[in-house]
PDB file of C-alpha atoms and ligand atoms in Angstrom:
ATOM      1  CA  UNK L   7       0.000   0.000   0.000  1.00  0.00           C
ATOM      2  CA  UNK L   8       2.796   2.388   0.984  1.00  0.00           C
ATOM      3  CA  UNK L   9       6.387   2.127  -0.161  1.00  0.00           C
ATOM      4  CA  UNK L  10       9.289   4.444   0.548  1.00  0.00           C
ATOM      5  CA  UNK L  11      12.685   3.908  -1.048  1.00  0.00           C
ATOM      6  CA  UNK L  12      15.706   5.928   0.057  1.00  0.00           C
ATOM      7  CA  UNK L  13      13.534   8.895   1.032  1.00  0.00           C
ATOM      8  CA  UNK L  14      15.424  11.943   2.274  1.00  0.00           C
ATOM      9  CA  UNK L  15      13.711  15.177   3.335  1.00  0.00           C
ATOM     10  CA  UNK L  16      15.021  18.594   4.184  1.00  0.00           C
ATOM     11  CA  UNK L  17      13.539  21.946   5.205  1.00  0.00           C
ATOM     12  CA  UNK L  18      16.614  23.818   3.999  1.00  0.00           C
ATOM     13  CA  UNK L  19      19.287  23.359   6.622  1.00  0.00           C
ATOM     14  CA  UNK L  20      20.204  19.689   6.860  1.00  0.00           C
ATOM     15  CA  UNK L  21      18.191  16.546   6.363  1.00  0.00           C
ATOM     16  CA  UNK L  22      15.391  15.759   8.822  1.00  0.00           C
ATOM     17  CA  UNK L  23      14.734  12.319   7.323  1.00  0.00           C
ATOM     18  CA  UNK L  24      17.572  10.331   5.860  1.00  0.00           C
ATOM     19  CA  UNK L  25      17.410   7.375   3.450  1.00  0.00           C
ATOM     20  CA  UNK L  26      14.138   5.969   4.750  1.00  0.00           C
ATOM     21  CA  UNK L  27      13.028   2.612   3.340  1.00  0.00           C
ATOM     22  CA  UNK L  28       9.602   1.461   4.467  1.00  0.00           C
ATOM     23  CA  UNK L  29       6.846  -0.865   3.283  1.00  0.00           C
ATOM     24  CA  UNK L  30       3.398  -0.853   4.808  1.00  0.00           C
ATOM     25  CA  UNK L  31       0.739  -3.351   3.791  1.00  0.00           C
ATOM     26  CA  UNK L  32      -2.965  -2.654   3.603  1.00  0.00           C
ATOM     27  CA  UNK L  33      -4.702  -3.168   6.958  1.00  0.00           C
ATOM     28  CA  UNK L  34      -1.563  -2.804   9.072  1.00  0.00           C
ATOM     29  CA  UNK L  35      -1.429  -0.770  12.273  1.00  0.00           C
ATOM     30  CA  UNK L  36       1.978   0.866  12.605  1.00  0.00           C
ATOM     31  CA  UNK L  37       3.355   3.072  15.385  1.00  0.00           C
ATOM     32  CA  UNK L  38       6.061   5.594  14.529  1.00  0.00           C
ATOM     33  CA  UNK L  39       8.234   6.269  17.536  1.00  0.00           C
ATOM     34  CA  UNK L  40      11.360   8.280  18.253  1.00  0.00           C
ATOM     35  CA  UNK L  41      12.641  11.245  20.261  1.00  0.00           C
ATOM     36  CA  UNK L  42      11.442  14.839  19.724  1.00  0.00           C
ATOM     37  CA  UNK L  43      12.670  16.284  16.453  1.00  0.00           C
ATOM     38  CA  UNK L  44      13.685  12.944  14.883  1.00  0.00           C
ATOM     39  CA  UNK L  45      11.322  13.424  11.940  1.00  0.00           C
ATOM     40  CA  UNK L  46       8.060  11.609  12.818  1.00  0.00           C
ATOM     41  CA  UNK L  47       5.765  14.460  11.790  1.00  0.00           C
ATOM     42  CA  UNK L  48       7.849  15.031   8.669  1.00  0.00           C
ATOM     43  CA  UNK L  49       7.474  11.368   7.696  1.00  0.00           C
ATOM     44  CA  UNK L  50       3.703  11.501   8.227  1.00  0.00           C
ATOM     45  CA  UNK L  51       3.415  14.757   6.256  1.00  0.00           C
ATOM     46  CA  UNK L  52       5.414  13.159   3.472  1.00  0.00           C
ATOM     47  CA  UNK L  53       2.979  10.235   3.334  1.00  0.00           C
ATOM     48  CA  UNK L  54       0.172  12.780   2.883  1.00  0.00           C
ATOM     49  CA  UNK L  55       1.966  14.695   0.144  1.00  0.00           C
ATOM     50  CA  UNK L  56       2.361  17.823   2.317  1.00  0.00           C
ATOM     51  CA  UNK L  57       6.147  17.462   2.324  1.00  0.00           C
ATOM     52  CA  UNK L  58       8.014  16.137  -0.709  1.00  0.00           C
ATOM     53  CA  UNK L  59      11.225  14.113  -0.676  1.00  0.00           C
ATOM     54  CA  UNK L  60      14.489  15.731  -1.721  1.00  0.00           C
ATOM     55  CA  UNK L  61      15.661  12.304  -2.796  1.00  0.00           C
ATOM     56  CA  UNK L  62      14.091   8.868  -3.101  1.00  0.00           C
ATOM     57  CA  UNK L  63      10.712   7.520  -4.084  1.00  0.00           C
ATOM     58  CA  UNK L  64       7.276   7.388  -2.465  1.00  0.00           C
ATOM     59  CA  UNK L  65       4.631   5.127  -3.950  1.00  0.00           C
ATOM     60  CA  UNK L  66       1.045   4.938  -2.692  1.00  0.00           C
ATOM     61  CA  UNK L  67      -0.816   1.884  -3.961  1.00  0.00           C
ATOM     62  CA  UNK L  68       1.696   1.669  -6.855  1.00  0.00           C
ATOM     63  CA  UNK L  69       1.252   5.347  -7.826  1.00  0.00           C
ATOM     64  CA  UNK L  70       4.401   7.449  -7.540  1.00  0.00           C
ATOM     65  CA  UNK L  71       3.593  10.538  -5.475  1.00  0.00           C
ATOM     66  CA  UNK L  72       5.469  13.392  -7.131  1.00  0.00           C
ATOM     67  CA  UNK L  73       4.905  17.174  -7.386  1.00  0.00           C
ATOM     68  CA  UNK L  74       3.795  16.692 -11.015  1.00  0.00           C
ATOM     69  CA  UNK L  75       1.282  14.007 -10.037  1.00  0.00           C
ATOM     70  CA  UNK L  76      -0.142  16.140  -7.227  1.00  0.00           C
ATOM     71  CA  UNK L  77      -0.641  19.037  -9.647  1.00  0.00           C
ATOM     72  CA  UNK L  78      -3.233  16.878 -11.404  1.00  0.00           C
ATOM     73  CA  UNK L  79      -6.340  18.036  -9.502  1.00  0.00           C
ATOM     74  CA  UNK L  80      -8.303  14.822 -10.084  1.00  0.00           C
ATOM     75  CA  UNK L  81      -5.425  12.665  -8.889  1.00  0.00           C
ATOM     76  CA  UNK L  82      -4.713  14.899  -5.879  1.00  0.00           C
ATOM     77  CA  UNK L  83      -8.360  14.902  -4.805  1.00  0.00           C
ATOM     78  CA  UNK L  84      -8.578  11.118  -5.016  1.00  0.00           C
ATOM     79  CA  UNK L  85      -5.251  10.708  -3.173  1.00  0.00           C
ATOM     80  CA  UNK L  86      -6.329  13.037  -0.336  1.00  0.00           C
ATOM     81  CA  UNK L  87      -9.596  11.162  -0.048  1.00  0.00           C
ATOM     82  CA  UNK L  88      -7.831   7.808   0.299  1.00  0.00           C
ATOM     83  CA  UNK L  89      -5.326   8.929   2.926  1.00  0.00           C
ATOM     84  CA  UNK L  90      -6.495  11.083   5.837  1.00  0.00           C
ATOM     85  CA  UNK L  91      -4.200  13.068   8.105  1.00  0.00           C
ATOM     86  CA  UNK L  92      -4.790  14.163  11.687  1.00  0.00           C
ATOM     87  CA  UNK L  93      -2.285  16.951  12.381  1.00  0.00           C
ATOM     88  CA  UNK L  94      -0.295  17.041  15.622  1.00  0.00           C
ATOM     89  CA  UNK L  95      -1.788  20.500  16.228  1.00  0.00           C
ATOM     90  CA  UNK L  96      -5.561  20.562  15.617  1.00  0.00           C
ATOM     91  CA  UNK L  97      -5.490  24.351  15.079  1.00  0.00           C
ATOM     92  CA  UNK L  98      -3.674  23.674  11.795  1.00  0.00           C
ATOM     93  CA  UNK L  99      -6.585  21.534  10.692  1.00  0.00           C
ATOM     94  CA  UNK L 100      -9.691  23.472  11.737  1.00  0.00           C
ATOM     95  CA  UNK L 101     -10.693  26.480   9.664  1.00  0.00           C
ATOM     96  CA  UNK L 102     -14.506  26.534   9.352  1.00  0.00           C
ATOM     97  CA  UNK L 103     -16.642  28.859  11.519  1.00  0.00           C
ATOM     98  CA  UNK L 104     -18.899  26.012  12.733  1.00  0.00           C
ATOM     99  CA  UNK L 105     -18.118  22.421  13.769  1.00  0.00           C
ATOM    100  CA  UNK L 106     -20.828  20.979  11.534  1.00  0.00           C
ATOM    101  CA  UNK L 107     -19.372  22.672   8.431  1.00  0.00           C
ATOM    102  CA  UNK L 108     -15.892  21.557   9.405  1.00  0.00           C
ATOM    103  CA  UNK L 109     -16.971  17.914   9.236  1.00  0.00           C
ATOM    104  CA  UNK L 110     -19.069  18.494   6.091  1.00  0.00           C
ATOM    105  CA  UNK L 111     -16.226  20.224   4.248  1.00  0.00           C
ATOM    106  CA  UNK L 112     -14.438  17.083   3.003  1.00  0.00           C
ATOM    107  CA  UNK L 113     -17.546  15.193   1.841  1.00  0.00           C
ATOM    108  CA  UNK L 114     -18.754  18.356   0.041  1.00  0.00           C
ATOM    109  CA  UNK L 115     -15.375  18.646  -1.688  1.00  0.00           C
ATOM    110  CA  UNK L 116     -15.790  15.041  -2.802  1.00  0.00           C
ATOM    111  CA  UNK L 117     -18.965  16.086  -4.588  1.00  0.00           C
ATOM    112  CA  UNK L 118     -21.403  14.034  -2.507  1.00  0.00           C
ATOM    113  CA  UNK L 119     -25.063  15.070  -2.509  1.00  0.00           C
ATOM    114  CA  UNK L 120     -26.218  17.178   0.462  1.00  0.00           C
ATOM    115  CA  UNK L 121     -28.190  14.170   1.685  1.00  0.00           C
ATOM    116  CA  UNK L 122     -25.082  11.958   1.624  1.00  0.00           C
ATOM    117  CA  UNK L 123     -23.025  14.730   3.240  1.00  0.00           C
ATOM    118  CA  UNK L 124     -25.587  15.044   6.045  1.00  0.00           C
ATOM    119  CA  UNK L 125     -25.505  11.286   6.652  1.00  0.00           C
ATOM    120  CA  UNK L 126     -21.689  11.211   6.806  1.00  0.00           C
ATOM    121  CA  UNK L 127     -21.605  14.182   9.163  1.00  0.00           C
ATOM    122  CA  UNK L 128     -24.154  12.610  11.504  1.00  0.00           C
ATOM    123  CA  UNK L 129     -22.325   9.246  11.492  1.00  0.00           C
ATOM    124  CA  UNK L 130     -19.024  10.910  12.400  1.00  0.00           C
ATOM    125  CA  UNK L 131     -20.608  13.152  15.036  1.00  0.00           C
ATOM    126  CA  UNK L 132     -22.180  10.081  16.613  1.00  0.00           C
ATOM    127  CA  UNK L 133     -18.975   8.007  16.431  1.00  0.00           C
ATOM    128  CA  UNK L 134     -16.955  10.737  18.145  1.00  0.00           C
ATOM    129  CA  UNK L 135     -19.727  11.606  20.625  1.00  0.00           C
ATOM    130  CA  UNK L 136     -19.661  15.311  19.749  1.00  0.00           C
ATOM    131  CA  UNK L 137     -23.371  16.042  19.220  1.00  0.00           C
ATOM    132  CA  UNK L 138     -23.198  18.908  21.708  1.00  0.00           C
ATOM    133  CA  UNK L 139     -20.399  20.583  19.759  1.00  0.00           C
ATOM    134  CA  UNK L 140     -22.276  20.615  16.442  1.00  0.00           C
ATOM    135  CA  UNK L 141     -22.975  24.388  16.375  1.00  0.00           C
ATOM    136  CA  UNK L 142     -19.895  25.556  18.260  1.00  0.00           C
ATOM    137  CA  UNK L 143     -17.000  27.590  16.851  1.00  0.00           C
ATOM    138  CA  UNK L 144     -14.047  25.159  16.441  1.00  0.00           C
ATOM    139  CA  UNK L 145     -11.585  27.864  17.462  1.00  0.00           C
ATOM    140  CA  UNK L 146     -13.271  28.172  20.885  1.00  0.00           C
ATOM    141  CA  UNK L 147     -13.136  24.478  21.754  1.00  0.00           C
ATOM    142  CA  UNK L 148     -10.815  22.861  24.276  1.00  0.00           C
ATOM    143  CA  UNK L 149      -7.825  20.893  22.953  1.00  0.00           C
ATOM    144  CA  UNK L 150      -9.564  17.537  23.450  1.00  0.00           C
ATOM    145  CA  UNK L 151     -12.743  18.774  21.802  1.00  0.00           C
ATOM    146  CA  UNK L 152     -10.748  20.130  18.865  1.00  0.00           C
ATOM    147  CA  UNK L 153      -9.029  16.768  18.471  1.00  0.00           C
ATOM    148  CA  UNK L 154     -12.382  14.986  18.347  1.00  0.00           C
ATOM    149  CA  UNK L 155     -13.737  17.415  15.740  1.00  0.00           C
ATOM    150  CA  UNK L 156     -10.564  17.173  13.657  1.00  0.00           C
ATOM    151  CA  UNK L 157     -10.745  13.370  13.726  1.00  0.00           C
ATOM    152  CA  UNK L 158     -14.440  13.466  12.803  1.00  0.00           C
ATOM    153  CA  UNK L 159     -13.546  15.706   9.828  1.00  0.00           C
ATOM    154  CA  UNK L 160     -10.880  13.226   8.697  1.00  0.00           C
ATOM    155  CA  UNK L 161     -13.179  10.226   9.126  1.00  0.00           C
ATOM    156  CA  UNK L 162     -15.931  11.983   7.154  1.00  0.00           C
ATOM    157  CA  UNK L 163     -13.828  11.349   4.033  1.00  0.00           C
ATOM    158  CA  UNK L 164     -13.859   7.625   4.856  1.00  0.00           C
ATOM    159  CA  UNK L 165     -10.146   7.274   3.974  1.00  0.00           C
ATOM    160  CA  UNK L 166      -8.539   3.834   3.525  1.00  0.00           C
ATOM    161  CA  UNK L 167      -5.406   4.965   5.338  1.00  0.00           C
ATOM    162  CA  UNK L 168      -5.433   7.033   8.512  1.00  0.00           C
ATOM    163  CA  UNK L 169      -2.321   8.929   9.470  1.00  0.00           C
ATOM    164  CA  UNK L 170      -2.445  10.212  13.040  1.00  0.00           C
ATOM    165  CA  UNK L 171       0.242  12.511  14.422  1.00  0.00           C
ATOM    166  CA  UNK L 172       0.353  12.136  18.212  1.00  0.00           C
ATOM    167  CA  UNK L 173      -3.431  11.939  18.509  1.00  0.00           C
ATOM    168  CA  UNK L 174      -3.286  11.359  22.289  1.00  0.00           C
ATOM    169  CA  UNK L 175      -1.403  14.591  22.994  1.00  0.00           C
ATOM    170  CA  UNK L 176      -3.075  16.709  25.639  1.00  0.00           C
ATOM    171  CA  UNK L 177      -6.038  14.370  26.095  1.00  0.00           C
ATOM    172  CA  UNK L 178      -7.270  13.261  29.502  1.00  0.00           C
ATOM    173  CA  UNK L 179      -6.988   9.538  30.380  1.00  0.00           C
ATOM    174  CA  UNK L 180     -10.646   8.847  29.598  1.00  0.00           C
ATOM    175  CA  UNK L 181     -10.293  10.435  26.146  1.00  0.00           C
ATOM    176  CA  UNK L 182      -7.101   8.472  25.551  1.00  0.00           C
ATOM    177  CA  UNK L 183      -8.955   5.225  26.269  1.00  0.00           C
ATOM    178  CA  UNK L 184     -11.788   6.378  24.014  1.00  0.00           C
ATOM    179  CA  UNK L 185      -9.389   7.198  21.175  1.00  0.00           C
ATOM    180  CA  UNK L 186      -7.635   3.874  21.641  1.00  0.00           C
ATOM    181  CA  UNK L 187     -10.956   2.058  21.151  1.00  0.00           C
ATOM    182  CA  UNK L 188     -11.733   4.127  18.048  1.00  0.00           C
ATOM    183  CA  UNK L 189      -8.328   3.410  16.495  1.00  0.00           C
ATOM    184  CA  UNK L 190      -8.732  -0.299  17.266  1.00  0.00           C
ATOM    185  CA  UNK L 191     -12.195  -0.500  15.743  1.00  0.00           C
ATOM    186  CA  UNK L 192     -11.124   1.423  12.626  1.00  0.00           C
ATOM    187  CA  UNK L 193      -8.232  -0.978  12.161  1.00  0.00           C
ATOM    188  CA  UNK L 194     -10.456  -4.003  12.719  1.00  0.00           C
ATOM    189  CA  UNK L 195     -12.785  -2.473  10.129  1.00  0.00           C
ATOM    190  CA  UNK L 196      -9.930  -2.738   7.605  1.00  0.00           C
ATOM    191  CA  UNK L 197      -8.330   0.711   7.749  1.00  0.00           C
ATOM    192  CA  UNK L 198      -4.565   0.996   7.581  1.00  0.00           C
ATOM    193  CA  UNK L 199      -3.323   3.067  10.532  1.00  0.00           C
ATOM    194  CA  UNK L 200      -0.052   4.928  10.930  1.00  0.00           C
ATOM    195  CA  UNK L 201       0.371   6.786  14.165  1.00  0.00           C
ATOM    196  CA  UNK L 202       3.188   8.636  15.858  1.00  0.00           C
ATOM    197  CA  UNK L 203       3.025   8.650  19.616  1.00  0.00           C
ATOM    198  CA  UNK L 204       4.861   8.890  22.907  1.00  0.00           C
ATOM    199  CA  UNK L 205       1.880   7.407  24.801  1.00  0.00           C
ATOM    200  CA  UNK L 206       3.018   3.787  24.913  1.00  0.00           C
ATOM    201  CA  UNK L 207       0.865   2.843  27.874  1.00  0.00           C
ATOM    202  CA  UNK L 208      -2.393   3.919  26.273  1.00  0.00           C
ATOM    203  CA  UNK L 209      -1.802   2.388  22.872  1.00  0.00           C
ATOM    204  CA  UNK L 210      -0.708  -1.010  24.088  1.00  0.00           C
ATOM    205  CA  UNK L 211      -2.399  -3.721  22.037  1.00  0.00           C
ATOM    206  CA  UNK L 212      -3.268  -1.426  19.127  1.00  0.00           C
ATOM    207  CA  UNK L 213      -0.157  -1.716  16.960  1.00  0.00           C
ATOM    208  CA  UNK L 214       1.515  -4.814  15.580  1.00  0.00           C
ATOM    209  CA  UNK L 215       4.498  -3.007  14.108  1.00  0.00           C
ATOM    210  CA  UNK L 216       6.706  -0.181  15.312  1.00  0.00           C
ATOM    211  CA  UNK L 217       9.017   1.940  13.196  1.00  0.00           C
ATOM    212  CA  UNK L 218      11.710   3.621  15.274  1.00  0.00           C
ATOM    213  CA  UNK L 219      13.397   6.763  13.993  1.00  0.00           C
ATOM    214  CA  UNK L 220      16.667   7.744  15.666  1.00  0.00           C
ATOM    215  CA  UNK L 221      18.089  11.156  16.496  1.00  0.00           C
ATOM    216  CA  UNK L 222      20.129  10.926  13.301  1.00  0.00           C
ATOM    217  CA  UNK L 223      16.790  10.932  11.367  1.00  0.00           C
ATOM    218  CA  UNK L 224      17.252   7.400  10.083  1.00  0.00           C
ATOM    219  CA  UNK L 225      14.977   4.422  10.649  1.00  0.00           C
ATOM    220  CA  UNK L 226      16.901   2.435  13.255  1.00  0.00           C
ATOM    221  CA  UNK L 227      14.493  -0.444  13.755  1.00  0.00           C
ATOM    222  CA  UNK L 228      11.286  -1.903  12.327  1.00  0.00           C
ATOM    223  CA  UNK L 229       9.669  -4.824  14.104  1.00  0.00           C
ATOM    224  CA  UNK L 230       7.089  -6.134  16.525  1.00  0.00           C
ATOM    225  CA  UNK L 231       5.629  -3.238  18.524  1.00  0.00           C
ATOM    226  CA  UNK L 232       5.436  -5.379  21.622  1.00  0.00           C
ATOM    227  CA  UNK L 233       9.079  -6.485  21.442  1.00  0.00           C
ATOM    228  CA  UNK L 234      10.387  -2.991  20.751  1.00  0.00           C
ATOM    229  CA  UNK L 235       8.354  -1.343  23.502  1.00  0.00           C
ATOM    230  CA  UNK L 236       9.596  -3.909  26.012  1.00  0.00           C
ATOM    231  CA  UNK L 237      13.227  -3.538  24.968  1.00  0.00           C
ATOM    232  CA  UNK L 238      14.000  -0.875  27.574  1.00  0.00           C
ATOM    233  CA  UNK L 239      17.761  -0.902  26.897  1.00  0.00           C
ATOM    234  CA  UNK L 240      17.137  -0.171  23.239  1.00  0.00           C
ATOM    235  CA  UNK L 241      14.607   2.598  24.006  1.00  0.00           C
ATOM    236  CA  UNK L 242      17.018   4.162  26.494  1.00  0.00           C
ATOM    237  CA  UNK L 243      19.883   4.011  23.991  1.00  0.00           C
ATOM    238  CA  UNK L 244      17.665   5.826  21.479  1.00  0.00           C
ATOM    239  CA  UNK L 245      16.779   8.511  24.049  1.00  0.00           C
ATOM    240  CA  UNK L 246      13.104   7.560  23.797  1.00  0.00           C
ATOM    241  CA  UNK L 247      12.720   6.815  27.498  1.00  0.00           C
TER     242      UNK L 247
HETATM  243  N1  ATP S 309       8.754  23.830   8.628  1.00  0.00           N
HETATM  244  C1  ATP S 309       9.959  23.560   9.116  1.00  0.00           C
HETATM  245  N2  ATP S 309      11.025  24.334   8.821  1.00  0.00           N
HETATM  246  C2  ATP S 309      12.258  24.052   9.298  1.00  0.00           C
HETATM  247  N3  ATP S 309      12.529  23.002  10.100  1.00  0.00           N
HETATM  248  C3  ATP S 309      11.509  22.199  10.436  1.00  0.00           C
HETATM  249  C4  ATP S 309      10.171  22.434   9.970  1.00  0.00           C
HETATM  250  N4  ATP S 309       9.379  21.466  10.487  1.00  0.00           N
HETATM  251  C5  ATP S 309      10.173  20.677  11.235  1.00  0.00           C
HETATM  252  N5  ATP S 309      11.457  21.109  11.204  1.00  0.00           N
HETATM  253  C6  ATP S 309      12.602  20.471  11.877  1.00  0.00           C
HETATM  254  O1  ATP S 309      12.699  19.157  11.383  1.00  0.00           O
HETATM  255  C7  ATP S 309      13.047  18.239  12.415  1.00  0.00           C
HETATM  256  C8  ATP S 309      12.024  17.120  12.489  1.00  0.00           C
HETATM  257  O2  ATP S 309      10.789  17.705  12.876  1.00  0.00           O
HETATM  258  P1  ATP S 309       9.490  16.833  13.109  1.00  0.00           P
HETATM  259  O3  ATP S 309       8.388  17.785  13.401  1.00  0.00           O
HETATM  260  O4  ATP S 309       9.328  15.911  11.955  1.00  0.00           O
HETATM  261  O5  ATP S 309       9.906  16.006  14.411  1.00  0.00           O
HETATM  262  P2  ATP S 309       9.056  15.001  15.305  1.00  0.00           P
HETATM  263  O6  ATP S 309       9.790  13.710  15.346  1.00  0.00           O
HETATM  264  O7  ATP S 309       7.648  14.981  14.836  1.00  0.00           O
HETATM  265  O8  ATP S 309       9.151  15.692  16.748  1.00  0.00           O
HETATM  266  P3  ATP S 309       8.066  15.760  17.952  1.00  0.00           P
HETATM  267  O9  ATP S 309       8.202  14.472  18.731  1.00  0.00           O
HETATM  268  O10 ATP S 309       8.578  16.920  18.770  1.00  0.00           O
HETATM  269  O11 ATP S 309       6.721  15.993  17.379  1.00  0.00           O
HETATM  270  C9  ATP S 309      13.167  19.063  13.685  1.00  0.00           C
HETATM  271  O12 ATP S 309      14.536  19.344  13.906  1.00  0.00           O
HETATM  272  C10 ATP S 309      12.422  20.345  13.371  1.00  0.00           C
HETATM  273  O13 ATP S 309      12.957  21.433  14.058  1.00  0.00           O
HETATM  274 MG1   MG S 310       5.898  15.583  15.637  1.00  0.00          MG
END
């Protein structure tokens, strides 16, 4: 489903991802872990076509994702519908004056009928338990509420792949448990999940695979999530714990 070959990214001064090779199959649940600044968000943005590689190749379901390809509006629209991205900072994501419109925005862009849009919006509002927020101003919501609305807006597109950048950040324990259940059920429903996180305790049992990025911005280990998370010496050596 997702294939990276020798991907290197830079923001101008030095590489922030170096020679990344990665293969992710459809239906997998993968955690991306590593210390602050190692390049997790950059990797996830790259997968969503927000950041482009300086070197290397990114293929999504056998389509090469290149600047030229993303300039093709039909291709770009389809690509962004198939892969949804929850930003680390929800403020980056929310821009509509009302929660309801925020969730309806994606389905409307997809050209669904107003009846279909309304159904999607209601389904996502119900799934996230945010009925009371429907007519609120996203900008005025608490961090946890914003996260729920942002996730509802992503899910409204019904993407095949969900890319979540530290979705547990700033949430209270109850919300973390709630989000864990949602991620699990989405994955069991067939969605491919990629998620960066530092919240190992709360996501236990969700991910089969972990990808560890080191401080040198290279992938240092890919393997069983359970084994990696329990390898305390390794995590300490990587400055993760
Ligand atoms: N827009 C940008 N311009 C310049 N440098 C950037 C930009 N975005 C990120 N960086 C730098 O790239 C590196 C990787 O950043 P990234 O956000 O991918 O890290 P991360 O692993 O997600 O960290 P965290 O755990 O803190 O979220 C960091 O050194 C960061 O300062
Ligand atoms: Mg980050």
